[in-house]
Tab-separated table of C-alpha atoms in Angstrom:
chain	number	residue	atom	x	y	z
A	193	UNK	CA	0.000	0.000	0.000
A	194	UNK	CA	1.310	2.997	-0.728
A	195	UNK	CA	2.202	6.127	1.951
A	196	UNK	CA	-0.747	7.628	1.453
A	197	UNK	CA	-2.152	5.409	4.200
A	198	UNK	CA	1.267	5.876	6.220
A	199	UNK	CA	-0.069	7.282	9.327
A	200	UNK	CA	-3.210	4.978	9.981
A	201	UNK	CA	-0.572	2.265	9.662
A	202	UNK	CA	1.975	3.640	11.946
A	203	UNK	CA	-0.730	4.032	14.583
A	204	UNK	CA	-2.160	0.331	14.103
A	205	UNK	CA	1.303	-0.910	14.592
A	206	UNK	CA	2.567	1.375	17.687
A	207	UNK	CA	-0.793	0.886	19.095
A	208	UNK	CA	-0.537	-3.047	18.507
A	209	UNK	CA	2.902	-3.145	20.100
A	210	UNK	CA	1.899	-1.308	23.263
A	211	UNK	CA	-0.929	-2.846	24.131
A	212	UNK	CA	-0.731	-6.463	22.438
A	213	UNK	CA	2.128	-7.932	21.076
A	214	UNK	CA	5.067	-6.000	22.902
A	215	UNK	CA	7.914	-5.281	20.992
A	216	UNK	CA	8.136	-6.605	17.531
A	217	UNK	CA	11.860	-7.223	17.727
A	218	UNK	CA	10.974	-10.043	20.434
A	219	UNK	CA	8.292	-11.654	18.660
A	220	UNK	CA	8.750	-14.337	15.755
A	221	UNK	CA	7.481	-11.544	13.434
A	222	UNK	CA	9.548	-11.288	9.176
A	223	UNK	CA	9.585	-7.573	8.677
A	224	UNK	CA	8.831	-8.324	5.035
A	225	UNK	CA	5.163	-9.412	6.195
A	226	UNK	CA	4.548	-5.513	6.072
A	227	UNK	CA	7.716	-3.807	4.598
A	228	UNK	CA	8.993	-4.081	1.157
A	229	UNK	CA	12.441	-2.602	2.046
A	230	UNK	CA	15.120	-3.344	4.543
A	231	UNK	CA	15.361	-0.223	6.759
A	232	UNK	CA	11.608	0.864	6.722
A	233	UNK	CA	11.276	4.682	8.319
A	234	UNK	CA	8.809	6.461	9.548
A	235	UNK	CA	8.979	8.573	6.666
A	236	UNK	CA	9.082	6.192	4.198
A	237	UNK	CA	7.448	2.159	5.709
A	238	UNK	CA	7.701	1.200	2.434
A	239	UNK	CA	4.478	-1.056	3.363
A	240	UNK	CA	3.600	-4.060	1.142
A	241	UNK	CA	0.060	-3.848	-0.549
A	242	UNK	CA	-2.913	-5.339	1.576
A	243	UNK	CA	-2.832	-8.778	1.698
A	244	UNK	CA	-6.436	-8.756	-0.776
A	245	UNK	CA	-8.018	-12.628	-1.818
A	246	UNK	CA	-9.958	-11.553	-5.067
A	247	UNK	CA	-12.931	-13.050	-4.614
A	248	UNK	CA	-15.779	-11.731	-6.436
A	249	UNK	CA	-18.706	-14.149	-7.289
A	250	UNK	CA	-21.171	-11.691	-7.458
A	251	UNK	CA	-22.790	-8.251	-9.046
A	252	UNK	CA	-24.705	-6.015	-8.115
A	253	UNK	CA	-25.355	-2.725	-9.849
A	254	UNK	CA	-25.736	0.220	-8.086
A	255	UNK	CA	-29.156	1.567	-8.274
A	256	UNK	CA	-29.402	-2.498	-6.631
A	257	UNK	CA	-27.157	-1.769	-3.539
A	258	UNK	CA	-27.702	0.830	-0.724
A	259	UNK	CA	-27.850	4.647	-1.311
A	260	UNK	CA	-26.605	5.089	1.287
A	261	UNK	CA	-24.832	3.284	4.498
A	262	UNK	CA	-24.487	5.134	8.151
A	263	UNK	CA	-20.817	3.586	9.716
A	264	UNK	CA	-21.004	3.216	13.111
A	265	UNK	CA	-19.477	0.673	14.219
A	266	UNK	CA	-16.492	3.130	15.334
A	267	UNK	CA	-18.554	6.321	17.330
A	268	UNK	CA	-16.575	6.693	20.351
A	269	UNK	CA	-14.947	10.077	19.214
A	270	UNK	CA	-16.673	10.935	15.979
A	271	UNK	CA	-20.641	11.219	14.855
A	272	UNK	CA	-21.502	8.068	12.265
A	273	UNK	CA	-20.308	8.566	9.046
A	274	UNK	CA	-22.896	8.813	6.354
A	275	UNK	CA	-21.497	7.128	3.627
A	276	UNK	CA	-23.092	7.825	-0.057
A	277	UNK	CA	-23.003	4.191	-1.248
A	278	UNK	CA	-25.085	4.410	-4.496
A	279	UNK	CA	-22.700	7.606	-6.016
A	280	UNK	CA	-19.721	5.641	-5.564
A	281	UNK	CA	-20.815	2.510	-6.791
A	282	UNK	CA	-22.036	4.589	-10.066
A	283	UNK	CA	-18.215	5.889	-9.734
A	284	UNK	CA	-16.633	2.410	-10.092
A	285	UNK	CA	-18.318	0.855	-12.680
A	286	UNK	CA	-15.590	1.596	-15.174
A	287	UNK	CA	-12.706	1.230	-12.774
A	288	UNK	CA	-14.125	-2.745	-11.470
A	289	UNK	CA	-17.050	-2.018	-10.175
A	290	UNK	CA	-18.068	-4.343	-6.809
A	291	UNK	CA	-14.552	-5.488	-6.421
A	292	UNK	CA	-12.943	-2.268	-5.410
A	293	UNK	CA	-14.148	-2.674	-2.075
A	294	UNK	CA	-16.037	-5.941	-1.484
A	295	UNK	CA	-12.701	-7.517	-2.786
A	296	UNK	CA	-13.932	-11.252	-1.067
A	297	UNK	CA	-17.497	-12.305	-1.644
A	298	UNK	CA	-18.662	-16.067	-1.929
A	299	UNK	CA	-22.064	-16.345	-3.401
A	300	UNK	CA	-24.886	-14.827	-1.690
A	301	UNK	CA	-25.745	-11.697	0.340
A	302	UNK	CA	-23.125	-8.843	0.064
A	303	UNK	CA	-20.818	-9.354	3.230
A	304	UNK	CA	-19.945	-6.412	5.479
A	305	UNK	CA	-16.261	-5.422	6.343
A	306	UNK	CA	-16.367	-6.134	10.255
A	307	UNK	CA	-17.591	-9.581	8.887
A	308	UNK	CA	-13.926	-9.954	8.333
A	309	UNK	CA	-11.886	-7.390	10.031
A	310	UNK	CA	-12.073	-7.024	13.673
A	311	UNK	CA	-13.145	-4.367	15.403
A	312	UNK	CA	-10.768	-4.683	17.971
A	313	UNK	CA	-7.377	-3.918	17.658
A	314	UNK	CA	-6.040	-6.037	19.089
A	315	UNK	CA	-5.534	-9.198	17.605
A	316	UNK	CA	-3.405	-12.134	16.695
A	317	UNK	CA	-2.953	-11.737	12.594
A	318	UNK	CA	-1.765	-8.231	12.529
A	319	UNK	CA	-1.950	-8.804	8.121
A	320	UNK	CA	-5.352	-8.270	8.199
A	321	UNK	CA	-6.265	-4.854	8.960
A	322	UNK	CA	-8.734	-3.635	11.703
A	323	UNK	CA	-11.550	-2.586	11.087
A	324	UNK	CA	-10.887	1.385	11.424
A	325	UNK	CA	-7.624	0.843	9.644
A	326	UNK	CA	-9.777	-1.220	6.887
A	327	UNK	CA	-12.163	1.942	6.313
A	328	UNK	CA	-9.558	4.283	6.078
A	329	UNK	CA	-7.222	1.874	3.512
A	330	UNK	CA	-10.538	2.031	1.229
A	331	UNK	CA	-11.394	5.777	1.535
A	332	UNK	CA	-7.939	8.049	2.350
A	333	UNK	CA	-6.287	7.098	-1.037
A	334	UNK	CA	-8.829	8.501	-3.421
A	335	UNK	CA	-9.687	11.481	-0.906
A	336	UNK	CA	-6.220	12.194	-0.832
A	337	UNK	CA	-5.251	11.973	-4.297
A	338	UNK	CA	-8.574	14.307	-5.017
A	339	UNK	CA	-8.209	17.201	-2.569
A	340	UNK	CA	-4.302	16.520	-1.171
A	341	UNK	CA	-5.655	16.927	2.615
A	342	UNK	CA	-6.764	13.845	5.076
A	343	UNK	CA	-8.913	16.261	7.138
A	344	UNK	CA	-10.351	13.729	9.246
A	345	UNK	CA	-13.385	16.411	9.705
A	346	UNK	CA	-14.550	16.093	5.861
A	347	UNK	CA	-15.899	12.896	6.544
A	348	UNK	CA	-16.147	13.228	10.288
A	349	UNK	CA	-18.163	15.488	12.948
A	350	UNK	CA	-16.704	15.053	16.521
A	351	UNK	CA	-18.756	13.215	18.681
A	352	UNK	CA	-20.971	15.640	20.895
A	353	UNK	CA	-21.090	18.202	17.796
A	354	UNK	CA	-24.524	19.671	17.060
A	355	UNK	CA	-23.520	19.664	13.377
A	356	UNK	CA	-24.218	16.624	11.317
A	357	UNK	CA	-22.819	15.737	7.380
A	358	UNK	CA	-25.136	16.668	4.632
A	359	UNK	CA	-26.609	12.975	3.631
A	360	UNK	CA	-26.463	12.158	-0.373
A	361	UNK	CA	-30.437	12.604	-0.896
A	362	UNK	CA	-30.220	9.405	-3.039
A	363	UNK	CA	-28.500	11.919	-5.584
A	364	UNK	CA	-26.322	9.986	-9.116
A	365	UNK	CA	-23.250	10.552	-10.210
A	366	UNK	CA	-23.539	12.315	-13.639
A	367	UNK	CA	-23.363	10.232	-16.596
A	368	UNK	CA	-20.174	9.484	-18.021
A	369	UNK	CA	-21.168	9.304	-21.836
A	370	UNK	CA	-18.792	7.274	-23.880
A	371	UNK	CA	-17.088	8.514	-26.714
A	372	UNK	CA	-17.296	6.799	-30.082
A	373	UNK	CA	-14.099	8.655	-31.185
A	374	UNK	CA	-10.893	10.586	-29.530
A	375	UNK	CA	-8.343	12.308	-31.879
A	376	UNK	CA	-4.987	13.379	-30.311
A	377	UNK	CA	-2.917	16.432	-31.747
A	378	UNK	CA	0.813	15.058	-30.455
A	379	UNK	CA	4.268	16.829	-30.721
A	380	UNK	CA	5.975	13.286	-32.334
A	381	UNK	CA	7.139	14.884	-35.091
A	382	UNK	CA	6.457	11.242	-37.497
A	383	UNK	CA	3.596	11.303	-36.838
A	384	UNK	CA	1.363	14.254	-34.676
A	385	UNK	CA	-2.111	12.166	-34.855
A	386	UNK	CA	-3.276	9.264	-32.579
A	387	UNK	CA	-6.925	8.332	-33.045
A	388	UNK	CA	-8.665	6.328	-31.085
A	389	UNK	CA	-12.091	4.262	-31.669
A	390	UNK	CA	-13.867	3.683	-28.465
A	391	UNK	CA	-16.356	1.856	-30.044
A	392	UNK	CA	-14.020	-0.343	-31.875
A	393	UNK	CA	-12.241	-1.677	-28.931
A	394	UNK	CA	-16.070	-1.989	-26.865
A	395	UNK	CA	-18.019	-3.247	-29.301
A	396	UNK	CA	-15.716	-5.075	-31.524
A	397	UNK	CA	-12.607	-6.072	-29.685
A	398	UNK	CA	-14.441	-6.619	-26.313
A	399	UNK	CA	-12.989	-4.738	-24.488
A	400	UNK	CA	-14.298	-4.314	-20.756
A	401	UNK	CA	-14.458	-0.524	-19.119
A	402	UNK	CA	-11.399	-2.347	-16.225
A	403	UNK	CA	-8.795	-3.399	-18.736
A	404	UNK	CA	-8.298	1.031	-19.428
A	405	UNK	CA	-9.847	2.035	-16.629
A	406	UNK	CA	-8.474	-0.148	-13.948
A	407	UNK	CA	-6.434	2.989	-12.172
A	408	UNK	CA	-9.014	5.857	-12.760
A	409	UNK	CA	-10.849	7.151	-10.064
A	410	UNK	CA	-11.965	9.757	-8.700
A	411	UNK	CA	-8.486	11.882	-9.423
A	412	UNK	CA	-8.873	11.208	-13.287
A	413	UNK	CA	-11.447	14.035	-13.362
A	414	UNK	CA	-11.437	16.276	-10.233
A	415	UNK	CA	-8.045	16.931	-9.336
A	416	UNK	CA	-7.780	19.963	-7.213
A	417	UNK	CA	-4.217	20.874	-8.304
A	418	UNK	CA	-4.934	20.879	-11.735
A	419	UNK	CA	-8.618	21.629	-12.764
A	420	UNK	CA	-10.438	24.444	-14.593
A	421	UNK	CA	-13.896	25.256	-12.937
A	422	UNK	CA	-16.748	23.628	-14.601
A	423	UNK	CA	-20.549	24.936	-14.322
A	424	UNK	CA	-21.380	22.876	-11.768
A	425	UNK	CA	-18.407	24.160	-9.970
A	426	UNK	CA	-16.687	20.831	-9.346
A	427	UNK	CA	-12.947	20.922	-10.096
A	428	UNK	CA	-12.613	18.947	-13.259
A	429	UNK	CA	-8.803	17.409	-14.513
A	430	UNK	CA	-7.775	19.090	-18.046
A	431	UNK	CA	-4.192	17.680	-18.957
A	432	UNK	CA	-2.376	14.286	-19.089
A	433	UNK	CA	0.889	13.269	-18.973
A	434	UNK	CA	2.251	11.340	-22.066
A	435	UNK	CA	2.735	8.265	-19.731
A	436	UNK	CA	-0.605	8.610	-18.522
A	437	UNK	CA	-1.764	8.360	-22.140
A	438	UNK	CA	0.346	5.565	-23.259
A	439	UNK	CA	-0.056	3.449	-19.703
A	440	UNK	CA	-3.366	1.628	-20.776
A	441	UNK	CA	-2.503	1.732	-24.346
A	442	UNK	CA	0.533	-0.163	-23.633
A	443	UNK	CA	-1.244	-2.883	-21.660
A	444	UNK	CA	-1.892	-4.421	-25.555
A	445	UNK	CA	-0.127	-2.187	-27.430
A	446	UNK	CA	3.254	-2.555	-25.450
A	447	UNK	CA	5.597	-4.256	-28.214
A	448	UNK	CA	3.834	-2.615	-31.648
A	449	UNK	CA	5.874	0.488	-33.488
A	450	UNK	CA	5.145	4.227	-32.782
A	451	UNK	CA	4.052	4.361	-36.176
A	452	UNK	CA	0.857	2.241	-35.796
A	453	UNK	CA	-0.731	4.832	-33.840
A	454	UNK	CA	1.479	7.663	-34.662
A	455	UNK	CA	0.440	9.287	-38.268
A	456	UNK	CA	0.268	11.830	-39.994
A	457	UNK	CA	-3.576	11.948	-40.290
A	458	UNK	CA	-6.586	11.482	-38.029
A	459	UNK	CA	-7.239	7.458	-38.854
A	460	UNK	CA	-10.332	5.606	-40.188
A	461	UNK	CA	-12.200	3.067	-38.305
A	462	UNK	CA	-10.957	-0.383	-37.896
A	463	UNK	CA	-10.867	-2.311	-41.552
A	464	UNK	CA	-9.962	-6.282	-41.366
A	465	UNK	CA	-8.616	-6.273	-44.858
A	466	UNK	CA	-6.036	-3.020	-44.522
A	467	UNK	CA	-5.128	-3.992	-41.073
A	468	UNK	CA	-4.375	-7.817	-41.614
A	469	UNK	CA	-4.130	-7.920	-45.168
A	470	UNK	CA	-7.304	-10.620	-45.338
A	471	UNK	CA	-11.142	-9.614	-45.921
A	472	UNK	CA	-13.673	-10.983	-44.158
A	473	UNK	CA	-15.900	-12.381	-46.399
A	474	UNK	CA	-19.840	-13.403	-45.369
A	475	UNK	CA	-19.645	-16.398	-43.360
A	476	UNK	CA	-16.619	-14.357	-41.030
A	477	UNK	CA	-18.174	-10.668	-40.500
A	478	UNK	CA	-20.869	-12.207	-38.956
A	479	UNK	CA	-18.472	-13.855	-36.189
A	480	UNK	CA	-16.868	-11.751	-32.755
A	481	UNK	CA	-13.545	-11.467	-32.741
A	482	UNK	CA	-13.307	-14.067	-30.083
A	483	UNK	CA	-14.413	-16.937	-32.175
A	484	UNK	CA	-11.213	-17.377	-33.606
A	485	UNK	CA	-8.456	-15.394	-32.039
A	486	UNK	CA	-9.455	-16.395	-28.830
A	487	UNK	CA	-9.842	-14.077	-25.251
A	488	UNK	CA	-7.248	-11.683	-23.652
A	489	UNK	CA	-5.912	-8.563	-24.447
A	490	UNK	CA	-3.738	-9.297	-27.573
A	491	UNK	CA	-5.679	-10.717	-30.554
A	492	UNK	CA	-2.768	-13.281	-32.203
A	493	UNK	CA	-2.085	-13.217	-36.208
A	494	UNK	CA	-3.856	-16.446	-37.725
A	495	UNK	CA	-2.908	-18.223	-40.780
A	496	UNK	CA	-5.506	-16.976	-43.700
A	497	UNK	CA	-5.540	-20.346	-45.021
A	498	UNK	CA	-8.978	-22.201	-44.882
A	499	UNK	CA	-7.046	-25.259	-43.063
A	500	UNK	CA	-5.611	-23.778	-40.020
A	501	UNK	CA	-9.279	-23.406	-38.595
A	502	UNK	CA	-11.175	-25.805	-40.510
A	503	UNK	CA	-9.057	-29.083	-40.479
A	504	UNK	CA	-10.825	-31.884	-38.629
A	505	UNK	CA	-14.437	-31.915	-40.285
A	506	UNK	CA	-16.378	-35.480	-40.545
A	507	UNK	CA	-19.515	-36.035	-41.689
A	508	UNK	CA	-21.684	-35.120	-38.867
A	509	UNK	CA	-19.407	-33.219	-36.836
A	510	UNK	CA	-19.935	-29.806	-38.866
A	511	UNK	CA	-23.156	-27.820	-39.004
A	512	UNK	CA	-23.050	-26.655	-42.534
A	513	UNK	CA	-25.631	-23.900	-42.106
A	514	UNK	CA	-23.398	-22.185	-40.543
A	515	UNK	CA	-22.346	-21.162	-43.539
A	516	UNK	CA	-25.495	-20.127	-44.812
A	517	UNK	CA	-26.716	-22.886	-46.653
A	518	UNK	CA	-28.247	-26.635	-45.553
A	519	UNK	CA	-27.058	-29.546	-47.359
A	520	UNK	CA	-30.099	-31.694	-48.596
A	521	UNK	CA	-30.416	-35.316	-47.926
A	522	UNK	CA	-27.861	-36.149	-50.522
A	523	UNK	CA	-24.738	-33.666	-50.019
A	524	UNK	CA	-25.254	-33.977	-45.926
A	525	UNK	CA	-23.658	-37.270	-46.406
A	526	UNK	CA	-20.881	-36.520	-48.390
A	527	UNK	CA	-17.102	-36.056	-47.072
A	528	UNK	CA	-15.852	-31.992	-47.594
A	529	UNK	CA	-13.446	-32.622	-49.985
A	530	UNK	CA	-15.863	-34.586	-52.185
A	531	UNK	CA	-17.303	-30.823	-53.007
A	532	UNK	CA	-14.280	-29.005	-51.849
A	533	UNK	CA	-11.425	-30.139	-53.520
A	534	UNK	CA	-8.368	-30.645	-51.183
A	535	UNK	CA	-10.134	-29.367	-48.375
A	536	UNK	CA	-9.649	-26.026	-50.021
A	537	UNK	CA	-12.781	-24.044	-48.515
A	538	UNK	CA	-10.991	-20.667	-49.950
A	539	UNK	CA	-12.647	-21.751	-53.840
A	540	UNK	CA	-15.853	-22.052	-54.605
A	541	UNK	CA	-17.313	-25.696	-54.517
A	542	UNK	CA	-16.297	-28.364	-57.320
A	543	UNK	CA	-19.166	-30.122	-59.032
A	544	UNK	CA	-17.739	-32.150	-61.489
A	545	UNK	CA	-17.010	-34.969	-59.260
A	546	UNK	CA	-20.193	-36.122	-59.218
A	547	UNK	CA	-22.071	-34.077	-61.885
A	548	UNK	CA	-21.588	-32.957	-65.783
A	549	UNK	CA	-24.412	-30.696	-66.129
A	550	UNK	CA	-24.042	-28.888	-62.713
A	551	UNK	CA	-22.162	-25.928	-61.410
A	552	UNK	CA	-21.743	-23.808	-58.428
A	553	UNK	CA	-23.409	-21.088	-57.323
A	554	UNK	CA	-25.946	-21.668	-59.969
A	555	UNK	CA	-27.009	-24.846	-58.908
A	556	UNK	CA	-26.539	-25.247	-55.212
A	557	UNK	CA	-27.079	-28.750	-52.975
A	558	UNK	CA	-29.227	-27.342	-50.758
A	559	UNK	CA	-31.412	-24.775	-49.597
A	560	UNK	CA	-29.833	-21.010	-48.170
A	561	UNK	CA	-30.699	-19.529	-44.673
A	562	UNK	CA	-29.796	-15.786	-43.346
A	563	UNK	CA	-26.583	-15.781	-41.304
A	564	UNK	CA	-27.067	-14.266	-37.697
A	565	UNK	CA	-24.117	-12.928	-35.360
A	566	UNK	CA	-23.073	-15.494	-33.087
């Protein structure tokens, strides 16, 4: 984790040594379970990141969860925090959603933090935060990043005020629309213009909001330090640094040339045929992506010949109208390369084999059918 949470941490661990464990230099304790360096410092712990088990086995989306959640548990020197649950789930969606927080969930009802982390601070597996230090490891980093402060009293009231924290009113987080396309004006001088399809890499590539978004939050577009003031006077991010624009690029992108971004023009959408050299013809534009370069981030190069995909066909292990057309009773039973000479499924269909006064497409052994996406 990184300093941002250095204090909270510091505290947990003094406070854990006073009252609990006694001096960690006596106990059968590694340093690297929570350091990352040798000589940790006050300054700089150097603390490892929280010891997190992903595990996410449900969804919920956020008009389904809470609007809002009162915290509690921890009153003894502040009011309850109110804590505007539906506006920051609406938040996370692109960044992973659920998972940001609820980062272990079996299937079933949504489990609560102190289900996990103790209340008490004292306790035997010091790994696994308490449950104040848990809070604040979810909430200081963005708050911090946003507005550079850990004012304790923007979230909190002291217990015994008479003033109380403005509750969200069931209020949404503005709609983040999606673009279909960005065009950046660069200073590479081989090449000034980067365009980039949204909708390509959504809709056709599959790509989920995460594999960009994973590090965005609430910093990406209300950055105190570096904002211009927007209508609805919230402080709203303006510039990015080149490595912030190449970091989620690079994440597929990492090993390709400058030049197949960088150009000297904004670019077209994405074409098959001038991108790979090979059109997709009928029976392929119908397919996703997926279908035959498989999931992940980086779609491989495949073979454009017929056989690389379509090698192991027997009768009655290929439905034919896949390709658009049902065999009748007659051609179901024949082997491919009876009509397909060699296997070749890159040439039209070979009659002669069978018949002198027939020819393909004219005369075709079977009935057609309309292709659908699949």
């Amino acid at each position: 984790m990184k300093s941002l949470v250095t204090l909270i941490i510091i505290i947990t661990t003094v406070t854990l040594a006073q009252n609990n464990t006694g001096n960690h230099s006596l106990k059968n304790i590694d340093c690297k379970t929570c350091h990352a360096c040798e000589v940790p410092t006050k300054q700089n712990p150097c603390l490892v990141a929280c010891p997190r088990n992903e595990m996410i086995t449900v969804h919920q989306s956020p008009e389904e969860g809470p609007v809002e959640i009162v915290i509690e548990k921890l009153k003894d020197k502040y009011l309850p925090v109110n804590f505007s649950h539906k506006v920051h789930a609406q938040m996370s969606e692109m960044s992973g959603g659920c998972a940001n927080c609820h980062h272990y969930n079996t299937a079933g009802p949504i489990i609560s933090c102190s289900e996990c982390h103790s209340i008490e601070r004292k306790r035997e597996d010091i790994s696994k935060p308490d449950l104040e230090a848990a809070y604040h490891r979810q909430c200081i980093n963005c708050h911090k990043e946003w507005s550079h402060s850990t004012d304790c009293n923007s979230c909190h009231q002291p217990a015994g005020s008479t003033l109380s924290k403005k509750e969200s009113d069931g209020k949404d987080h503005p709609n983040v629309s999606e673009p279909e396309r960005l065009i950046y004006e660069t200073n590479y001088s081989k090449g000034k213009f980067v365009t980039f399809y949204h909708n390509d890499h959504t809709k056709l590539f599959k790509a989920d909001c995460v594999s960009c978004h994973q590090d965005n939050n609430c910093t990406r577009c209300h950055d105190v330090s570096n904002i211009q003031i927007v209508s609805s006077n919230i402080p709203e991010k303006i510039r990015k640094s080149a490595s912030e624009h190449h970091q989620p690029c690079f994440k597929c992108h990492e090993n390709d040339k400058c030049s197949k971004c960088h150009i000297d023009k904004p670019a077209e959408p994405f074409n098959h045929k001038l991108s790979t050299g090979w059109a997709l013809n009928r029976f392929h534009e119908i397919l996703e992506c997926t279908k035959c370069h498989g999931t992940g981030n980086n779609f491989a190069r495949l073979d454009s010949n017929c056989n690389s995909c379509h090698n192991n066909f027997t009768p009655g292990s290929f439905e034919h109208k896949v390709t658009g057309l049902i065999l009748d009773e007659v051609h179901s039973e024949l082997e491919c390369g009876d009509c397909h000479t060699e296997n070749n499924f890159a040439v039209k269909p070979d009659c002669s084999a069978c018949h002198d006064d027939k020819n393909y497409p004219a005369d075709k052994p079977g009935n057609l059918v309309k292709l659908t996406k699949k």
